[in-house]
XYZ file of C-alpha atoms in Angstrom:
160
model
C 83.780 125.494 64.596
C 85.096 124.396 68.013
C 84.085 120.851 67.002
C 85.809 120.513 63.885
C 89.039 122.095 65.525
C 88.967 119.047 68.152
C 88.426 116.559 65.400
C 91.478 117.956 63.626
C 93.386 118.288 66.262
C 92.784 114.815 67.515
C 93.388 113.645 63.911
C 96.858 115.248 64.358
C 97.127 114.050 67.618
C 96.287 110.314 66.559
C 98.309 110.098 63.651
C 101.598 111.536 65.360
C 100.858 108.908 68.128
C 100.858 105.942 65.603
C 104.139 107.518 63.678
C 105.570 107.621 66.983
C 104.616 103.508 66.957
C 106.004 102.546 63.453
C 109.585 104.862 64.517
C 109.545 102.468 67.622
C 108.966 99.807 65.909
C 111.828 100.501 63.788
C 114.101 101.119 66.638
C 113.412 98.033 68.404
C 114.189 96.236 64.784
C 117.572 98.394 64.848
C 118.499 97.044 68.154
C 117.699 93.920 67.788
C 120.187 93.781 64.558
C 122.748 95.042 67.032
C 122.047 92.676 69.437
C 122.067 89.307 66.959
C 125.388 91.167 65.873
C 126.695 91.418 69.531
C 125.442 87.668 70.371
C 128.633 85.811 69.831
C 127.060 82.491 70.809
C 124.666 82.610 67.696
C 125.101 81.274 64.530
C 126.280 82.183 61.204
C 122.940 80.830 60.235
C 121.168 82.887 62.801
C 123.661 85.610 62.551
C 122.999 86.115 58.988
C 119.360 85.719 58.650
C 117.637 87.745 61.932
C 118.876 90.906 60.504
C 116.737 89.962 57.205
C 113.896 88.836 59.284
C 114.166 92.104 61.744
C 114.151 94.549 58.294
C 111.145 92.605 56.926
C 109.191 92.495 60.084
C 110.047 96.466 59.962
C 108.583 97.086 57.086
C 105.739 95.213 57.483
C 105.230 97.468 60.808
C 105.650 100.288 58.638
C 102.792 99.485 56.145
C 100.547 98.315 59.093
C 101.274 102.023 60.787
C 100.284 103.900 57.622
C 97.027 101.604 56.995
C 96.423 102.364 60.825
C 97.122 105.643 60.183
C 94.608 105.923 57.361
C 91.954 104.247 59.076
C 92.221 106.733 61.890
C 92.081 109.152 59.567
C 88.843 107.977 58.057
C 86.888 107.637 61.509
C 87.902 110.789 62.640
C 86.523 112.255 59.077
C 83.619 109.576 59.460
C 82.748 110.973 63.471
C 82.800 115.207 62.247
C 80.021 113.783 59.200
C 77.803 112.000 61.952
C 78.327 115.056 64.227
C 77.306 117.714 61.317
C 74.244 114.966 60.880
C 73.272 115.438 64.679
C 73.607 119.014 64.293
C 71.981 119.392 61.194
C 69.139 117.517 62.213
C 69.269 119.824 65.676
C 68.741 122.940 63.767
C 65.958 121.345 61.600
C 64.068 121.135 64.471
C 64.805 124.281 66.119
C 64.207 125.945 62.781
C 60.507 124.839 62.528
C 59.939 125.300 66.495
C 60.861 129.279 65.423
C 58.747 129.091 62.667
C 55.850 127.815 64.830
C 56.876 130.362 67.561
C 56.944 133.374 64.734
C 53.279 132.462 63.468
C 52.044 131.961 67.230
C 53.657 135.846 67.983
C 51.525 136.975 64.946
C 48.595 135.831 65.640
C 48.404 131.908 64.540
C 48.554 132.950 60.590
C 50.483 134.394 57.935
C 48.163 136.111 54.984
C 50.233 138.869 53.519
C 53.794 139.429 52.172
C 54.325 141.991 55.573
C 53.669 139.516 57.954
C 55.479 136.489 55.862
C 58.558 138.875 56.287
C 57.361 139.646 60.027
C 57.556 135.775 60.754
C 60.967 135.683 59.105
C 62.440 137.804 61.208
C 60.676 136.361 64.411
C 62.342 132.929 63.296
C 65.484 134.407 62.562
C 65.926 136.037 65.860
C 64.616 133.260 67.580
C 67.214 130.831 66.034
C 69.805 133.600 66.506
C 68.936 133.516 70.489
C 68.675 129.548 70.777
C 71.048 127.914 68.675
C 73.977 130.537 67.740
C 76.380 127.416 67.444
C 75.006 125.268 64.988
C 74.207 128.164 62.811
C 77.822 129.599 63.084
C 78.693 125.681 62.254
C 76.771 126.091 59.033
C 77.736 129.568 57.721
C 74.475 130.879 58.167
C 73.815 134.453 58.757
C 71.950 137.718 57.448
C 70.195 136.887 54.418
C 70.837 133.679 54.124
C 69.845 132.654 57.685
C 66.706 134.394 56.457
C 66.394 132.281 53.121
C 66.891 129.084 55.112
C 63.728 130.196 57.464
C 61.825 130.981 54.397
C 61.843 128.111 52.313
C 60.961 126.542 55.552
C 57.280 128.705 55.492
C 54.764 126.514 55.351
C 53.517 126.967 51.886
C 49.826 127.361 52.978
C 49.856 131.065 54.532
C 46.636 130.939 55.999
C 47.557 128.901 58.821
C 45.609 129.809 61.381
């Protein structure tokens, strides 16, 4: 969970920063009409068309902030997917390193219902001990931390 909170935080963080851009942008445009307004040396020519030109280059800052804004967005969203990948793919592995640890504790083979259950609950403690993050990631706990391990059985239960 600690990982998504940074990913939403920094999505809040990055899309106040570029807000904070487009509301700059529009106060630069603001004084900039003041000073074409102030410039008495300019002219009416000049005078009349930089506050058109300062409004229009305004809003085109303000679309460019929200399409910056949105594309933020999206790799923020795209970096948590790649991270639940990486952890995913993480637990995988440490799922089927407690399965082979579970059979190895029993005896190298799994031949009745009592010692299929047995290796479940070797696994389950094992993956409990090594990876307690990436499982609290995924919501899994009690029975179906226990259903994940066993559909992960090999399906052959003589494996010694």
């Amino acid at each position: 969970m600690m990982i998504r909170t940074l990913l939403a935080r920094t999505s809040i963080i990055l899309s106040t920063l570029a807000a904070m851009a487009v509301l700059l942008l529009l106060l630069s445009a603001l004084v900039a009409n003041v000073v074409y307004a102030a410039d008495a040396t300019a002219s009416a020519a000049t005078a009349a068309i930089g506050p058109v030109i300062e409004s229009v280059l305004g809003a085109i800052g303000v679309v460019v902030g929200g399409y910056a804004v949105r594309l933020i967005h999206r790799a923020v969203v795209w970096l948590g997917l790649e991270q639940d990948a990486r952890v995913r793919t993480y637990l995988e592995d440490a799922a089927m390193n407690a399965i082979d640890y579970a059979i190895h504790q029993l005896g190298g083979a799994i031949r009745t219902p009592e010692a299929k259950n047995q290796a479940v609950e070797v696994a389950v403690a094992y993956l409990r001990r090594r990876v307690p993050d990436a499982l609290s990631r995924f919501g899994l706990a009690g029975s179906d931390l226990a259903d994940y391990v066993t559909a992960r059985l090999p399906r052959n239960h003589d494996n010694g």
